[in-house]
PDB file of C-alpha atoms and ligand atoms in Angstrom:
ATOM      1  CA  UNK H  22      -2.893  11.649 -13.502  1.00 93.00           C
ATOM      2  CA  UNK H  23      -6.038   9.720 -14.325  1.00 96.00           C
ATOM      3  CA  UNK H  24      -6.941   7.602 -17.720  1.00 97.00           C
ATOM      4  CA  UNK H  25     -10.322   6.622 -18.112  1.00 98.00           C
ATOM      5  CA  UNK H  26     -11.444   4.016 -20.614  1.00 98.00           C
ATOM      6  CA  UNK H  27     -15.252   4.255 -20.919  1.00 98.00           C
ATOM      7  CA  UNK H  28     -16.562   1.428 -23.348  1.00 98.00           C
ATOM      8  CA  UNK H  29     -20.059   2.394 -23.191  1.00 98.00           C
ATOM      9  CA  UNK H  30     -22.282  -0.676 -24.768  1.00 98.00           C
ATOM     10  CA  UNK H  31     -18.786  -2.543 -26.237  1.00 98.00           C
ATOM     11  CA  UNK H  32     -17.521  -5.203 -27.255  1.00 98.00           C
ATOM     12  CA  UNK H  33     -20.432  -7.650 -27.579  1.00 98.00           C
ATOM     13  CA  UNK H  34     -19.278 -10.816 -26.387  1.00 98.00           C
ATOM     14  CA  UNK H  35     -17.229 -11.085 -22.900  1.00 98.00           C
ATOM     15  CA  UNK H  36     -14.179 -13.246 -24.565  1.00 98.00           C
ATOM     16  CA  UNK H  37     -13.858  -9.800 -26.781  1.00 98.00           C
ATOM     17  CA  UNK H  38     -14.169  -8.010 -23.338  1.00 97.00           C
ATOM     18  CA  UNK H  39     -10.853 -10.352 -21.879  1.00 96.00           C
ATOM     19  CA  UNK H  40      -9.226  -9.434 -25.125  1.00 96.00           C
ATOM     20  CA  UNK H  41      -9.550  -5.537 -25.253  1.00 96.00           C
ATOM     21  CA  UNK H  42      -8.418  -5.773 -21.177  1.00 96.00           C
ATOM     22  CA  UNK H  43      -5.543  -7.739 -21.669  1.00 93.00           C
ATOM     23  CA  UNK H  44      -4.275  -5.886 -23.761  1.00 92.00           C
ATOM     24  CA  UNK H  45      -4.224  -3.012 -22.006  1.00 91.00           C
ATOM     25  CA  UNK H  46      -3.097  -5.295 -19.260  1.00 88.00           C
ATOM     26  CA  UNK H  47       0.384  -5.176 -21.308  1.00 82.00           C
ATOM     27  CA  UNK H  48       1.147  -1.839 -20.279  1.00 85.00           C
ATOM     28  CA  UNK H  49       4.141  -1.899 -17.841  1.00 83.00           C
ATOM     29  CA  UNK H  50       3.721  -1.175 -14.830  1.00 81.00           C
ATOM     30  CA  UNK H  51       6.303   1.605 -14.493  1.00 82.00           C
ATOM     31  CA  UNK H  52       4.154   3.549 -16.739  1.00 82.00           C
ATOM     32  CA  UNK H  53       0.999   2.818 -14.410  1.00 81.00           C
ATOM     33  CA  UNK H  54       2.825   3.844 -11.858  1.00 79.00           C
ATOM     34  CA  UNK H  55       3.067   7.467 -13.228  1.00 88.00           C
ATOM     35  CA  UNK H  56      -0.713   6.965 -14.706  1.00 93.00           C
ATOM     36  CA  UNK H  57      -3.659   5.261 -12.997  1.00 94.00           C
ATOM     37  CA  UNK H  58      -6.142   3.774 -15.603  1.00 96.00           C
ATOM     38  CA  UNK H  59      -9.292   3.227 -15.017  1.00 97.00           C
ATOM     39  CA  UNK H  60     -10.974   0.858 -17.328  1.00 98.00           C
ATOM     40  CA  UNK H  61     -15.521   1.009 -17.460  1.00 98.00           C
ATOM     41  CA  UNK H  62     -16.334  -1.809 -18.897  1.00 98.00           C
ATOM     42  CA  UNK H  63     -20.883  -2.704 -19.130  1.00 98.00           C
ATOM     43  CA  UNK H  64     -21.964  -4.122 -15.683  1.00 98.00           C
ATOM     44  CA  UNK H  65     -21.762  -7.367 -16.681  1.00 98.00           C
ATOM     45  CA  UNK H  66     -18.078  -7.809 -17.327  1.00 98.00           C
ATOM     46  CA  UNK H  67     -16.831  -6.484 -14.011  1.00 98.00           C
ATOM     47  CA  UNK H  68     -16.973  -9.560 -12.708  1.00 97.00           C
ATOM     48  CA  UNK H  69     -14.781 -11.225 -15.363  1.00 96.00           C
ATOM     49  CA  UNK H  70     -12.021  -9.214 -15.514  1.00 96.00           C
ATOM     50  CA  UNK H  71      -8.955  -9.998 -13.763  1.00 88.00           C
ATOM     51  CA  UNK H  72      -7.364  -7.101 -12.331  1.00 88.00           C
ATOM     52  CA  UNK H  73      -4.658  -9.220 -10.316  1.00 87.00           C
ATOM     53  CA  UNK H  74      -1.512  -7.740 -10.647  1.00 83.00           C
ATOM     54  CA  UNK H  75      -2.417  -5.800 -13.740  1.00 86.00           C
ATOM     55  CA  UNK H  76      -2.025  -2.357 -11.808  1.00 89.00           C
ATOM     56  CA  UNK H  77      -5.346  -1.331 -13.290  1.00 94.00           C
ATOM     57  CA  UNK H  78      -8.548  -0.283 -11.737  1.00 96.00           C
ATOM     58  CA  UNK H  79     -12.035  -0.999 -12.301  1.00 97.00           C
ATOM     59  CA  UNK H  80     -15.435   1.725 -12.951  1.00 98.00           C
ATOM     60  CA  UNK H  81     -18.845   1.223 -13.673  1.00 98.00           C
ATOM     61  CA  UNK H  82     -20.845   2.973 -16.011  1.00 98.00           C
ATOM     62  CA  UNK H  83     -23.079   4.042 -13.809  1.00 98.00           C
ATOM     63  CA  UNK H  84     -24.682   3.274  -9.822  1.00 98.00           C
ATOM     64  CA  UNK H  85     -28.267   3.323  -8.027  1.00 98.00           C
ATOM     65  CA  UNK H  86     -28.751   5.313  -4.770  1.00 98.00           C
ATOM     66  CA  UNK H  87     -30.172   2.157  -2.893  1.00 98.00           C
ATOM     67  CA  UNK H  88     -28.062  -0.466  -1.566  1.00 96.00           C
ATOM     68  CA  UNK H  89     -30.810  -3.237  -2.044  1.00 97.00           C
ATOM     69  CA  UNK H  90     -34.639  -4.145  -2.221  1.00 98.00           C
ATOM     70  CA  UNK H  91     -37.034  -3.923  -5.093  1.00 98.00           C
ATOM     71  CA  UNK H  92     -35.422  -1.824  -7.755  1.00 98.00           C
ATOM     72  CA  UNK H  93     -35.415  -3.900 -11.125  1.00 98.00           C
ATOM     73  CA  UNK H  94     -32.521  -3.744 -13.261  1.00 97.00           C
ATOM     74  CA  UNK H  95     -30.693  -1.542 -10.632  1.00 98.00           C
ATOM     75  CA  UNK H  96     -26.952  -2.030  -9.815  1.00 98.00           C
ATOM     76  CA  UNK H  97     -25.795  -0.709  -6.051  1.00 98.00           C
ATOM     77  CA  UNK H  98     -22.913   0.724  -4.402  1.00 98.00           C
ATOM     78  CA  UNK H  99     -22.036  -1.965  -1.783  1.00 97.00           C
ATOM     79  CA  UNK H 100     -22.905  -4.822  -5.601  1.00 98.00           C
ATOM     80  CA  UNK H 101     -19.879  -2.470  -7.563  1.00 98.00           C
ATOM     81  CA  UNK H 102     -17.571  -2.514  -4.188  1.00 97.00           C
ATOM     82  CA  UNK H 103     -18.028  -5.984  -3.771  1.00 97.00           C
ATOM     83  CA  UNK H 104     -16.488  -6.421  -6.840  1.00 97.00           C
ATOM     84  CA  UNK H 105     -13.519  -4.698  -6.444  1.00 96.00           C
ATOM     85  CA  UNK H 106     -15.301  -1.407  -8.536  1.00 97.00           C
ATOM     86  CA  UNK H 107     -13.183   1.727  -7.245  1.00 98.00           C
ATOM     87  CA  UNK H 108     -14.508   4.083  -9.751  1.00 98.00           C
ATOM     88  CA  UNK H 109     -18.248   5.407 -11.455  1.00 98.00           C
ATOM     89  CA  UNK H 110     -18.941   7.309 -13.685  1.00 98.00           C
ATOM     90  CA  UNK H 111     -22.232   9.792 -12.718  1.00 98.00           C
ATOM     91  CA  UNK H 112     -24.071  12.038 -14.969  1.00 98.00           C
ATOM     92  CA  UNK H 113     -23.023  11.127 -18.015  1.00 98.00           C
ATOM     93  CA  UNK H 114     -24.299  12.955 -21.221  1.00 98.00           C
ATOM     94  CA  UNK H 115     -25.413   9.744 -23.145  1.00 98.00           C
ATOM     95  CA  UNK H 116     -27.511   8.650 -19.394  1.00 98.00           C
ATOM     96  CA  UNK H 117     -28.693  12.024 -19.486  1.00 98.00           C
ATOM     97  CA  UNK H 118     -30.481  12.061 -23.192  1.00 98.00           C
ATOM     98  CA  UNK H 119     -32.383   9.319 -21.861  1.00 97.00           C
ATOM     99  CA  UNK H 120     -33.893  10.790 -19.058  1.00 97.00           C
ATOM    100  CA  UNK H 121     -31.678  10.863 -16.238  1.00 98.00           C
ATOM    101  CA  UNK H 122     -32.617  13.862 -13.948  1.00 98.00           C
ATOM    102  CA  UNK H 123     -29.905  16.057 -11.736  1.00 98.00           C
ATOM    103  CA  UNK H 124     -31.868  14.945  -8.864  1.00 98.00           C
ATOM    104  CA  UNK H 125     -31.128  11.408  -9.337  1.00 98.00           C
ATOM    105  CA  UNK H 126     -27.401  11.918 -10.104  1.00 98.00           C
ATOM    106  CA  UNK H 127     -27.133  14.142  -6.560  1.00 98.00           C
ATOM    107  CA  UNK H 128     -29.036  11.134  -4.865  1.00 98.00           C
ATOM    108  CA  UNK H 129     -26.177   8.895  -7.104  1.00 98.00           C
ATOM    109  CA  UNK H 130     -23.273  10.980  -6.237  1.00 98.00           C
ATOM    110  CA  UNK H 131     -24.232  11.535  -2.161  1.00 97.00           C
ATOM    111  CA  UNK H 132     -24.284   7.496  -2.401  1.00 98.00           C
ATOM    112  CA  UNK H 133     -21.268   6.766  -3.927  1.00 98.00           C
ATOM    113  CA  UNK H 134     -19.398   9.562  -1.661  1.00 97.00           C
ATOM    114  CA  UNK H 135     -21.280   7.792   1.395  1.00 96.00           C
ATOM    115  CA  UNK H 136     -19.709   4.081   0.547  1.00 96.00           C
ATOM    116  CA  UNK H 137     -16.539   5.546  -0.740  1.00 95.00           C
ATOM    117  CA  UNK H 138     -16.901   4.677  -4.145  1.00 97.00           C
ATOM    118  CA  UNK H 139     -14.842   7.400  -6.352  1.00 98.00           C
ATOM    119  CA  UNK H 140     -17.708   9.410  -8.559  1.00 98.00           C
ATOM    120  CA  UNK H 141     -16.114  10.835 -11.701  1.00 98.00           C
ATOM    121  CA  UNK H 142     -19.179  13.417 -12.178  1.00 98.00           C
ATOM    122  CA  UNK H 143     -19.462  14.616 -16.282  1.00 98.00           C
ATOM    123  CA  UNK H 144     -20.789  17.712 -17.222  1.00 98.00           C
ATOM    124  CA  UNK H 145     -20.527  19.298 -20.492  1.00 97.00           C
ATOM    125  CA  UNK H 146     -22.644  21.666 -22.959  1.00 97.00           C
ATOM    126  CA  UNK H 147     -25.006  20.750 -26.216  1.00 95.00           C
ATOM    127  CA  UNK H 148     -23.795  23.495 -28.369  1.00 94.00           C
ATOM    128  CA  UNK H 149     -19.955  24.630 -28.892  1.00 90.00           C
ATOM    129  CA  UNK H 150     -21.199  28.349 -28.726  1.00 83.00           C
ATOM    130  CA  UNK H 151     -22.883  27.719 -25.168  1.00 81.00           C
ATOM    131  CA  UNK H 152     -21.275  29.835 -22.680  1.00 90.00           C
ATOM    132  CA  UNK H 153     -19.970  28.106 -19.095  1.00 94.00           C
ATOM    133  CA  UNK H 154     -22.868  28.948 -17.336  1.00 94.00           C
ATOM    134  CA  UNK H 155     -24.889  25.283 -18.384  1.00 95.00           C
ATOM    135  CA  UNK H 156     -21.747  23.064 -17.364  1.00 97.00           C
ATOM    136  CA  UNK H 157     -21.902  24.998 -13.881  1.00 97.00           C
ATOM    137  CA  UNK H 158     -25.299  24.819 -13.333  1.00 97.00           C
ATOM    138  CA  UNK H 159     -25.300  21.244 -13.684  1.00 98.00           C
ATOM    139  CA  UNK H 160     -22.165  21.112 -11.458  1.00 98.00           C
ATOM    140  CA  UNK H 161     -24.275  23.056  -8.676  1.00 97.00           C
ATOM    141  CA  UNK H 162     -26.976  20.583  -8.735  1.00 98.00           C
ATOM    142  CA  UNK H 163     -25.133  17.441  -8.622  1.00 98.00           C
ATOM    143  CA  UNK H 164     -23.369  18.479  -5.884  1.00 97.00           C
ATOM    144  CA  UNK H 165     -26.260  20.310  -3.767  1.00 96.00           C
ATOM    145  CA  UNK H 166     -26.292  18.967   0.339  1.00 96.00           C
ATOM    146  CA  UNK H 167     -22.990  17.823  -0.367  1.00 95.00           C
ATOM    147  CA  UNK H 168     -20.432  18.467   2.510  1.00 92.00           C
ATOM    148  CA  UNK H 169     -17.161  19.499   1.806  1.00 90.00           C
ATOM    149  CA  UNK H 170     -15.489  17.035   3.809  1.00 89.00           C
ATOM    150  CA  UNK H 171     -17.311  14.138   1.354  1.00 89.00           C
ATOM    151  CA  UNK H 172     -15.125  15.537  -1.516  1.00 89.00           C
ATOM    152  CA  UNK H 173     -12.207  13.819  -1.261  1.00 84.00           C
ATOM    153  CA  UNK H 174     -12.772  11.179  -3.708  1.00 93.00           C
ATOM    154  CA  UNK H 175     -15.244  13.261  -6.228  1.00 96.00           C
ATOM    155  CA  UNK H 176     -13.537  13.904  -9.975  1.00 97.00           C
ATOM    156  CA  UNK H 177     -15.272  16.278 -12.349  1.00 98.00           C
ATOM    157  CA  UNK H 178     -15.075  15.089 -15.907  1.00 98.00           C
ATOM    158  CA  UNK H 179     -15.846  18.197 -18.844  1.00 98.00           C
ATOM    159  CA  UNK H 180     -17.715  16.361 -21.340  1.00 98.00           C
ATOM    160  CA  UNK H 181     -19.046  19.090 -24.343  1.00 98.00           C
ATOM    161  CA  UNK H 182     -21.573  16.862 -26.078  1.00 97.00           C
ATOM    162  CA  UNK H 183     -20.842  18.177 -29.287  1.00 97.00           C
ATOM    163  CA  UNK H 184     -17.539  16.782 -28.974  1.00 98.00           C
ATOM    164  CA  UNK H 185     -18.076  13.178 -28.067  1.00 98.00           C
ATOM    165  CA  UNK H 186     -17.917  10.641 -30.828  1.00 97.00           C
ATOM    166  CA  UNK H 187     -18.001  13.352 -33.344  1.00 97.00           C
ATOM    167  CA  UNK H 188     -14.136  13.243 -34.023  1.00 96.00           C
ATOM    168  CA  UNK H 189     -14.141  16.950 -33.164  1.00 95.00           C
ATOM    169  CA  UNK H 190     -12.281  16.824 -29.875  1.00 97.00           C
ATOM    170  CA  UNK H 191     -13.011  20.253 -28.104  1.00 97.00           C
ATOM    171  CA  UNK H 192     -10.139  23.151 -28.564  1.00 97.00           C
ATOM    172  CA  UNK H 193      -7.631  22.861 -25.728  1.00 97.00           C
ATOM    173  CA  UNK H 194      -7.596  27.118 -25.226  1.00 96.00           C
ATOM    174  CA  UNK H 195     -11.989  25.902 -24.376  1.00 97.00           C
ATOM    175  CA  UNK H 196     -11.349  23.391 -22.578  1.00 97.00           C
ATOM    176  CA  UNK H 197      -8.757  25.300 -20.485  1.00 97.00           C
ATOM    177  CA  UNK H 198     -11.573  27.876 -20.078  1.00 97.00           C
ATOM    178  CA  UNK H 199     -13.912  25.625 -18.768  1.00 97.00           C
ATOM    179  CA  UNK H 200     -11.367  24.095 -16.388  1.00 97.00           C
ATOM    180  CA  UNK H 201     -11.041  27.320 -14.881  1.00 96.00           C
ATOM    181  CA  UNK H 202     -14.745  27.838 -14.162  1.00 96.00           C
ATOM    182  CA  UNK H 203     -15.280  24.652 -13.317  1.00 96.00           C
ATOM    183  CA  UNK H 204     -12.029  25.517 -10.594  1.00 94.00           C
ATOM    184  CA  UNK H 205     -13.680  28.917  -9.803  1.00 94.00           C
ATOM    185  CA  UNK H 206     -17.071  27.356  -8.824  1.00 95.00           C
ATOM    186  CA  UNK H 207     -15.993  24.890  -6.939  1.00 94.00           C
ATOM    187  CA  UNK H 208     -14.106  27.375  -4.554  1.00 92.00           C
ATOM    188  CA  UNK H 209     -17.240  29.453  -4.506  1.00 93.00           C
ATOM    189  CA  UNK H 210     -19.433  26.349  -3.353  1.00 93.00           C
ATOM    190  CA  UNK H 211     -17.139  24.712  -1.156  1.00 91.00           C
ATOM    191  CA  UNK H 212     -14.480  27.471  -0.009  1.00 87.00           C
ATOM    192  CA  UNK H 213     -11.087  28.098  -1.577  1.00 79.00           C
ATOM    193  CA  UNK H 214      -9.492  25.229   0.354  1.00 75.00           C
ATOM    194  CA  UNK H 215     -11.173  22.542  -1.423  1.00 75.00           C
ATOM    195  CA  UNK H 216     -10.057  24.015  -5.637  1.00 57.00           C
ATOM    196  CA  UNK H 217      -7.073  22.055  -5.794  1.00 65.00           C
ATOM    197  CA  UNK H 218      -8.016  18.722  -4.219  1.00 81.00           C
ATOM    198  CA  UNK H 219     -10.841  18.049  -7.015  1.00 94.00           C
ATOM    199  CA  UNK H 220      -9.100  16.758 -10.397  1.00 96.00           C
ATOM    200  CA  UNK H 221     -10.853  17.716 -13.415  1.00 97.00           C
ATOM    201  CA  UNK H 222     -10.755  15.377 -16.637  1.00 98.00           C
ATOM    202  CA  UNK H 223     -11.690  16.010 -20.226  1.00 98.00           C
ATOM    203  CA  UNK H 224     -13.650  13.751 -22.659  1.00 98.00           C
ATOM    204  CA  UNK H 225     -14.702  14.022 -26.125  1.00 98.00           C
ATOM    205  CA  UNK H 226     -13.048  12.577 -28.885  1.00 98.00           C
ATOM    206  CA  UNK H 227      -9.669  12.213 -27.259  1.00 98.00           C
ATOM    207  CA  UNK H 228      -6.912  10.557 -29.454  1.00 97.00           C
ATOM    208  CA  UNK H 229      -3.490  10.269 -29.041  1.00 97.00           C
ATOM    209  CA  UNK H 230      -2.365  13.654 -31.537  1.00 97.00           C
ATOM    210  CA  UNK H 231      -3.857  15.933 -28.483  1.00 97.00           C
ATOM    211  CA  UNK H 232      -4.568  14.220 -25.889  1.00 98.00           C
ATOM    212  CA  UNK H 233      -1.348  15.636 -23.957  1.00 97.00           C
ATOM    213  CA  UNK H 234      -1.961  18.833 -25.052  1.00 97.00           C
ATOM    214  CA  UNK H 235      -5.456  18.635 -22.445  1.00 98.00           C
ATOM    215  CA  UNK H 236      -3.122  17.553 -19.692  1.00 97.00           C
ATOM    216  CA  UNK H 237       0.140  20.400 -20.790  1.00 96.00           C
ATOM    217  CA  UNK H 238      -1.927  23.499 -22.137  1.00 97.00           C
ATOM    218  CA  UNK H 239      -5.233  22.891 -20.691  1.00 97.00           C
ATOM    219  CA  UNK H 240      -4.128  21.922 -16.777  1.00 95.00           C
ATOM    220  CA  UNK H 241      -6.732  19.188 -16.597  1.00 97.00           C
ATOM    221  CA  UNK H 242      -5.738  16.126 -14.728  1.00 97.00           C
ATOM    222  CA  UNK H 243      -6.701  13.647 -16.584  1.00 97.00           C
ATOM    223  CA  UNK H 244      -8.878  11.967 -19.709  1.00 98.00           C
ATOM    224  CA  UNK H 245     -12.136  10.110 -20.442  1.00 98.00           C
ATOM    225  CA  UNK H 246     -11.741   8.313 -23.344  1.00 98.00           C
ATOM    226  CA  UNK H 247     -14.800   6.372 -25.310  1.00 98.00           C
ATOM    227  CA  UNK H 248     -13.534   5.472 -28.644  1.00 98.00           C
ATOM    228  CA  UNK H 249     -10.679   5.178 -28.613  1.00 98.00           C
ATOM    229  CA  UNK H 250     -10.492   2.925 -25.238  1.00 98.00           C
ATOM    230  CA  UNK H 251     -11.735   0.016 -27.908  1.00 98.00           C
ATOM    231  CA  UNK H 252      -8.458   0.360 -29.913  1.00 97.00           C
ATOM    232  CA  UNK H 253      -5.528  -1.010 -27.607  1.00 95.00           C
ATOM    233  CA  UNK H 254      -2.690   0.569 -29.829  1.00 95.00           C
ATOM    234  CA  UNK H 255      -4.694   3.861 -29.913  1.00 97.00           C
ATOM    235  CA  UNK H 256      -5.660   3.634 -25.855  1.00 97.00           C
ATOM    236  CA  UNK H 257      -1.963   2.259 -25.508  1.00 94.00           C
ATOM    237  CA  UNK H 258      -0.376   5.774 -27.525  1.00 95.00           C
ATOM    238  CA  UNK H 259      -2.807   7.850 -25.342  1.00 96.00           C
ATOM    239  CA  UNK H 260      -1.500   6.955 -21.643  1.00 95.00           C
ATOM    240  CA  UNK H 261       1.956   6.492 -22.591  1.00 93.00           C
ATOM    241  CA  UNK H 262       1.278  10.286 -24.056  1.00 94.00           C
ATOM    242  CA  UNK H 263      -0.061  11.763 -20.745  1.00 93.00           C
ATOM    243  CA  UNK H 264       3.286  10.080 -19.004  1.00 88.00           C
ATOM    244  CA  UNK H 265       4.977  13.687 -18.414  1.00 72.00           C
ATOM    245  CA  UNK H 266       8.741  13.503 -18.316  1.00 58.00           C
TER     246      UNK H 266
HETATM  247  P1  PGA X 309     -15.534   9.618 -27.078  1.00 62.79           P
HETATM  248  O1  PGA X 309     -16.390   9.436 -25.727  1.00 62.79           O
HETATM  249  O2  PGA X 309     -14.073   9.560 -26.701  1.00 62.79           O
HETATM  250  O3  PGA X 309     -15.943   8.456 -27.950  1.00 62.79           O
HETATM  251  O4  PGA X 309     -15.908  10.930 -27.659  1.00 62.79           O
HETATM  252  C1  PGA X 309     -15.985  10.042 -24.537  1.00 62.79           C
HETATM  253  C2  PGA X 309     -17.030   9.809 -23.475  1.00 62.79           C
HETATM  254  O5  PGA X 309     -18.223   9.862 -23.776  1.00 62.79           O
HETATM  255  O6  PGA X 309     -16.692   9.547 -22.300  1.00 62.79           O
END
């Protein structure tokens, strides 16, 4: 069972940054033991957060596919490792809008598999009426050339765009739905060995009312959470929620 906190472009000033992690530094560790929680914080906090003995782990936002060289403004694998970075996030909807092709997040994901950094690869649809067929497409061409035996670390997180920061988390019966697509085209990709090794997470305005119901009802294995990772009480609620009896 996975919790991702994905801050996106928050908080503004790093002492707010030690705040929000400390306090979800609080959490005892017998529940992290049941729940690994992953916290993204902007590239330029990873540094500055102490994970010692806080039984959390650390993602980036995002990766480049080059280890070095001249790339301006690029952050790299081996950089993100170095740093104790476990996690990424790839392919996420808000990188997307702004250009990001699937090209470039197969070249990101091959990399990260490569160095054995763990991708969390998002896919999701525009419109709530879209059928499956988008959020597999873009599954198939982020993970094109891609061995099966580089899958062990890959997560796939369903992200419907219409349902992040909109409040509107997506209905657990859909997101079940999609789950079981997403589990159905992974077997036809990568043979029916591989369905069960690939943990699936959902994100979109997850709060603590539902966000167990994803995990009971809708068999995913985890959350992304963007909001409401910025409220510790709220982001608290939400992992001690997933903790399943
Ligand atoms: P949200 O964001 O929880 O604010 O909807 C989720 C995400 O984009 O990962």
């Amino acid at each position: 069972m996975l919790v991702v906190a994905n801050w996106k472009c928050n908080p503004q000033t790093l002492k707010e940054a030690k705040q929000l992690f400390n306090s979800v530094k609080n959490l005892p560790r017998s529940d992290l033991g049941k729940v690994e929680v992953v916290i993204c914080p902007p590239f330029v906090y990873l540094s500055s957060l102490n994970l010692q003995d806080s039984g959390l782990k650390l993602g980036a936002q995002d990766c480049f596919w080059e280890q070095k060289g001249p790339f301006t403004g690029k952050i790299s694998v081996l950089m993100l490792k170095d740093l104790g970075v476990e996690y990424v996030i790839l392919g996420h909807s808000e990188v997307r809008a702004l250009g990001e092709t699937d090209s470039q997040i197969n070249r990101k994901l091959k990399t990260a598999l490569d160095r054995g950094l763990k991708p969390i690869l998002c896919v999701g649809e525009k419109e709530k009426t879209s059928k499956t067929t988008p959020i597999i497409e873009q599954l198939r061409a982020a993970v094109s050339g891609i061995r099966k035996e580089k899958l062990q670390n890959i997560l796939i997180g369903y992200e419907p765009v219409w349902a992040i920061g909109s409040g509107n988390p997506c209905p657990v019966s859909r997101a079940k739905m999609v789950k079981i697509a997403i589990d159905r085209a992974l077997k036809e990709f990568f043979g029916s060995e591989i369905k069960d090794q690939i943990p699936v997470l959902y994100g979109g305005s997850v709060d603590s009312e539902i966000a167990k119901r994803y995990i009971v009802e809708g068999q995913m294995q985890g959350l992304l959470v963007g909001g409401a990772s910025l409220e510790p009480k709220e982001f608290t609620k939400i992992v001690k929620s997933v903790i399943i009896k």
